[in-house]
Amino acid sequence: MRPDILNPLFAEVTALKGIGPGLAKPLERLGLERIVDVAFHLPTGWIDRVPRLTLDMADAGRTIAITLTAQSYRSGNGRGPTRVQATDAAGNHVSLVYFGGHPGWAKKLAPLGEARRVSGRLEMYGQELQIVHPDYCLPLEEAPDAGEREAIYPLSEGITSRRMGQLTAQAIERAPELPEWIEPGLLAKRDWPAWREALARVHADPSDGKAKERLAYDEVFANQLALSLVRQSSRARRGRALQGDGRLRDALKLPYELTGAQARTVREIEGDLAQQQPMLRLLQGDVGSGKTLVAAMALLIAVEAGAQGALLAPTEILARQHYETLRRQLAGLGVEVAILTGRDKGKVREATLMGLAAGTIDILIGTHAIFQEAVSYKDLGLVVVDEQHRFGVAQRMMLQAKAKAVPHLLAMTATPIPRTLTLANYGEMDVSQLDEMPPGRQPIETRVISEDRLADVVDALARHLSDGGQAYWVCPLVEESAKSDLAAAEARAETLRARFGDRVGLVHGRMKGPEKDAVMADFSGARTGVLVATTVIEVGVDVPNATLIVIEAADRFGLAQLHQLRGRVGRGGGKSNCLLIRGNALGETSRARLALMRETNDGFRIAEEDLRLRGAGELLGTKQSGEAAFRIATPEMLSDLLPIATDDARLLIDRDGGLSGERGQAARTALYLFERDAGVALLRSG
């Protein structure tokens, strides 16, 4: 339960003075629904307003604050600006220039003969001074104090930076003095202020590095403490040892040897499963490194030990891909594999549920449907979660709660994650890494092509099809939108059908399951040659004969997503190609992204660069459900603060009595303040 001391911060934002329905909407667009959200809505920059008594040409280029009196108005004809001719105390002239809007608006802001406090950037226009769109033009009694640094906030239409500053001031007034949760030696060494002082300082002066660093550390510390508590709580609960005898794995006839990395990872998993302490392991592997086979081995160990296994996939396409792959690999072993997704209804669903409860189904594969309330297992021993970043702590704990004893957990991701973010998001887990590719895999050749050469790309596609090849063509949208110039999948499919006829298939997320399956089956069976798709094919599609992928508007995708999409090819023995079609107006970041894609196939290097270019919040190319999202700590701060916070969290648990001691009680407040308590509470109740 949240400590009472935090209640003023967790009140709705409408409790602040001056917030009615009109202002609540722009705040909601910014995600500011509670007072704590406003308090943590930190400035991104600042303006130093220089107070002046009189105008001076030497101040051109500076933002000044000065008292002026309007003398006359000049309104431009048609679309011209309105100019307010004003003078300072010494009679020096300046024009206040307002573009757009009705002339009456400028006259209302600066009535003739009345002194107003004006602030804005002073500029030279020919031989005259002017201020274009002053930041404010206010009666003297309403004007803010001159000479102070003014914070600049991220904004939404309908709210100004000055108004946001007033709201944050109210939020800070409501913020209580909180007990100190940082270890005293660390606090002194880093010269950090107390929590509330840091909050006030960073809003008053956004350049205050110590104050911002303190707040960022608090957020990171709360995150690492929550992960440490999850780990401690999991390790303390007794699971069951799963000791496989090897009979099923020995009978598995593979056409190739495991790579060294796969063999090492299987040994690590086998060692974990043999312990009563539940396994918590993250398996990272680049596209095509063979994670699915490692997962199959882990599931077979569970079945050898007499338990059931479950494999959770984020999309139906990926779930069905896993189902077909495992059913094919395990054929003849006497292992019963079943699938359960949201679309399975009626007798099929009932039969699957009965088989699970009776124990006749050994391995269940499916989407989130496999942890719904109606689904019960006879003896669930191992849970495998694929594409881990699509599932939050809460979801994976729900599946773990389906077992009599805490089941072992293997989480997998094909998105290589920089070490910093691995520590931030999966600090409670042991990590295995598949860092070598199966033999025979050739690197994918990647080229970047301007959208002006689209006709050349279609000609290249025609040659590829005539040689018996297959290809993906990826578009970001399903249908045309007035707000977007991105190529649409439906429109692209139509243009390609005009040339290639019914050899072109189309798949996207809005299609119904059976329709999607039929299109995928036609492509897998080579009955179609081109699959036009949205990013629904980002994971879980495996057609070895498809050796060309065209990604349209590639400059609009993140690096991690481009790497995932490129991984749809290069799955057979033949040479594969990836064509990235870019727009003509490339930003610096987009240019750097595409250059890196052309240069390397190494997913781990790409992930590190993605972190540098885009920041932690966007790294995985999808909103992370329930996982750590840092709103204060930047990627640069994470690199510095994460190791310190991780060590301090472990110190609190191992030496300072966990949450029961004096510092622990303060740290408990931090967990609730930064909303890192949910995963721990769920795990304990499970």
XYZ file of C-alpha atoms in Angstrom, residues 20-252:
233
model
C -10.183 23.313 -15.705
C -11.327 21.087 -18.585
C -9.587 23.327 -21.147
C -6.131 22.973 -19.576
C -6.612 19.334 -18.505
C -6.687 18.203 -22.168
C -3.228 19.446 -23.215
C -1.845 18.080 -19.931
C -3.426 14.708 -20.691
C -1.797 14.734 -24.142
C 1.536 15.126 -22.359
C 0.703 12.211 -20.040
C 0.349 14.510 -17.015
C -2.686 13.152 -15.201
C -1.458 13.314 -11.592
C 0.486 15.917 -9.627
C 3.531 13.618 -9.482
C 3.567 13.556 -13.310
C 3.750 17.358 -13.345
C 6.518 17.372 -10.716
C 8.605 14.973 -12.821
C 7.903 16.852 -16.089
C 11.376 18.354 -16.116
C 12.522 21.273 -18.261
C 14.577 20.542 -21.369
C 16.261 23.944 -21.573
C 16.124 27.515 -20.347
C 16.076 31.168 -21.311
C 18.192 33.740 -19.529
C 16.165 36.968 -19.645
C 18.417 40.011 -19.301
C 16.624 42.845 -17.451
C 17.097 46.249 -19.134
C 15.972 49.785 -18.299
C 16.623 51.072 -21.825
C 17.043 49.621 -25.307
C 20.567 49.102 -26.645
C 21.626 47.870 -30.097
C 24.419 45.907 -28.378
C 21.719 43.588 -26.955
C 20.620 42.403 -30.427
C 20.455 38.609 -30.340
C 19.726 38.476 -26.581
C 16.432 37.799 -24.826
C 15.659 40.897 -22.761
C 12.946 41.969 -20.315
C 12.044 45.666 -20.462
C 9.205 48.105 -19.708
C 7.713 49.606 -22.901
C 4.801 51.871 -23.781
C 2.858 51.495 -27.064
C 2.736 54.711 -29.148
C 1.060 53.623 -32.406
C -0.007 50.613 -34.535
C 0.739 49.672 -38.131
C -1.288 46.836 -39.637
C -0.032 45.156 -42.783
C -2.355 44.691 -45.745
C -3.668 41.154 -46.262
C -1.258 38.731 -44.620
C 1.246 41.314 -43.366
C 2.163 41.502 -39.679
C 0.822 43.933 -37.110
C 3.537 46.245 -35.750
C 3.216 47.944 -32.368
C 5.517 51.001 -32.244
C 6.705 51.304 -28.630
C 9.227 53.321 -26.593
C 11.280 52.660 -23.461
C 11.743 55.010 -20.480
C 14.317 57.036 -22.417
C 12.153 57.378 -25.538
C 14.078 54.827 -27.644
C 11.937 53.078 -30.289
C 11.268 49.382 -30.917
C 8.674 47.479 -32.992
C 6.722 44.584 -31.469
C 5.860 42.392 -34.480
C 2.908 39.973 -34.519
C 2.309 37.719 -37.528
C -1.110 36.185 -38.171
C -4.169 36.666 -36.022
C -6.435 39.718 -35.858
C -4.806 43.167 -35.409
C -7.098 43.744 -32.448
C -5.218 41.051 -30.513
C -1.940 43.027 -30.559
C -3.810 46.202 -29.568
C -5.363 44.411 -26.609
C -1.950 43.146 -25.437
C -0.358 46.610 -25.667
C -2.922 49.449 -25.273
C -1.717 52.903 -26.339
C -0.040 54.914 -23.592
C -0.003 52.076 -21.017
C 3.278 50.644 -19.708
C 3.779 46.930 -20.266
C 6.544 44.543 -19.230
C 7.748 42.930 -22.459
C 10.194 40.090 -22.971
C 11.537 38.507 -26.137
C 14.529 38.270 -28.447
C 15.756 41.705 -29.508
C 16.753 41.836 -33.199
C 17.966 44.355 -35.757
C 15.683 44.844 -38.784
C 17.614 47.108 -41.102
C 18.494 50.048 -38.841
C 15.558 49.457 -36.474
C 15.132 47.325 -33.366
C 12.285 44.822 -33.188
C 10.961 41.944 -31.076
C 9.039 39.358 -33.121
C 6.244 37.684 -31.165
C 7.291 38.696 -27.640
C 7.261 35.814 -25.138
C 5.033 37.965 -22.975
C 3.556 41.471 -22.906
C 1.990 41.940 -19.464
C 0.766 44.636 -17.073
C 3.601 45.501 -14.679
C 1.908 43.917 -11.661
C 1.476 40.572 -13.505
C 4.979 40.311 -14.934
C 7.450 37.747 -13.550
C 10.624 38.899 -11.790
C 13.189 39.975 -14.351
C 16.666 38.535 -14.544
C 15.797 35.002 -13.483
C 16.520 31.939 -15.556
C 13.256 30.653 -17.037
C 12.755 26.951 -17.661
C 11.566 25.683 -21.053
C 9.275 22.637 -20.903
C 8.068 20.048 -23.413
C 4.621 21.352 -24.403
C 1.383 20.452 -26.127
C -0.978 22.777 -28.005
C -2.995 24.749 -25.493
C -0.342 25.318 -22.811
C 2.630 27.673 -22.637
C 6.003 27.110 -21.016
C 5.271 29.885 -18.527
C 1.971 28.253 -17.512
C 3.715 24.899 -17.170
C 6.264 26.543 -14.874
C 3.444 27.830 -12.662
C 1.930 24.334 -12.441
C 5.265 22.697 -11.585
C 5.744 25.308 -8.831
C 2.404 24.237 -7.346
C 3.381 20.566 -7.646
C 6.674 21.209 -5.811
C 4.775 23.034 -3.037
C 2.763 19.850 -2.495
C 5.855 17.637 -2.515
C 6.690 16.482 1.020
C 10.143 16.179 2.571
C 10.901 12.468 2.198
C 13.201 10.264 4.291
C 16.606 9.691 2.685
C 17.012 6.368 0.840
C 20.491 6.903 -0.607
C 23.398 5.403 1.336
C 24.985 8.317 3.285
C 28.528 7.740 1.995
C 27.346 7.777 -1.625
C 25.237 10.903 -1.033
C 28.250 12.770 0.366
C 30.648 11.500 -2.302
C 28.406 12.658 -5.184
C 27.481 15.923 -3.423
C 23.782 15.438 -4.147
C 21.012 17.546 -2.560
C 18.023 15.999 -0.742
C 15.182 14.731 -2.962
C 12.774 17.662 -2.564
C 15.558 20.242 -2.836
C 16.775 18.549 -6.044
C 13.260 18.708 -7.513
C 12.923 22.422 -6.732
C 16.431 23.203 -8.015
C 16.072 21.476 -11.374
C 12.833 23.357 -12.134
C 14.372 26.677 -11.044
C 17.601 26.109 -12.961
C 17.524 23.374 -15.646
C 21.329 23.591 -15.963
C 21.757 22.316 -12.375
C 23.521 19.029 -13.174
C 23.791 17.779 -9.563
C 20.055 18.185 -8.948
C 19.073 16.370 -12.140
C 21.636 13.630 -11.525
C 20.190 13.068 -8.046
C 16.643 12.658 -9.411
C 17.861 10.357 -12.188
C 19.705 8.244 -9.629
C 16.564 7.947 -7.494
C 14.629 6.615 -10.470
C 17.365 4.152 -11.455
C 17.855 3.030 -7.829
C 14.118 2.347 -7.415
C 14.190 0.294 -10.613
C 17.231 -1.751 -9.593
C 15.874 -2.284 -6.080
C 12.582 -3.596 -7.507
C 14.463 -6.024 -9.770
C 16.648 -7.170 -6.868
C 13.560 -7.787 -4.735
C 11.919 -9.757 -7.548
C 15.053 -11.854 -7.817
C 15.345 -12.356 -4.051
C 11.670 -13.251 -3.725
C 11.838 -15.679 -6.657
C 14.980 -17.358 -5.371
C 13.492 -17.697 -1.896
C 10.409 -19.534 -3.134
C 10.873 -23.234 -3.669
C 10.331 -24.519 -7.130
C 11.032 -28.053 -8.277
C 14.105 -29.583 -9.819
C 13.643 -30.808 -13.397
C 16.288 -33.448 -14.023
C 16.036 -34.663 -17.612
C 17.402 -38.102 -18.512
C 18.341 -37.150 -22.101
C 16.165 -39.788 -23.805
C 14.141 -37.289 -25.868
C 17.088 -35.067 -26.734
C 19.151 -38.097 -27.781
C 16.296 -39.247 -30.035
C 16.026 -35.820 -31.651
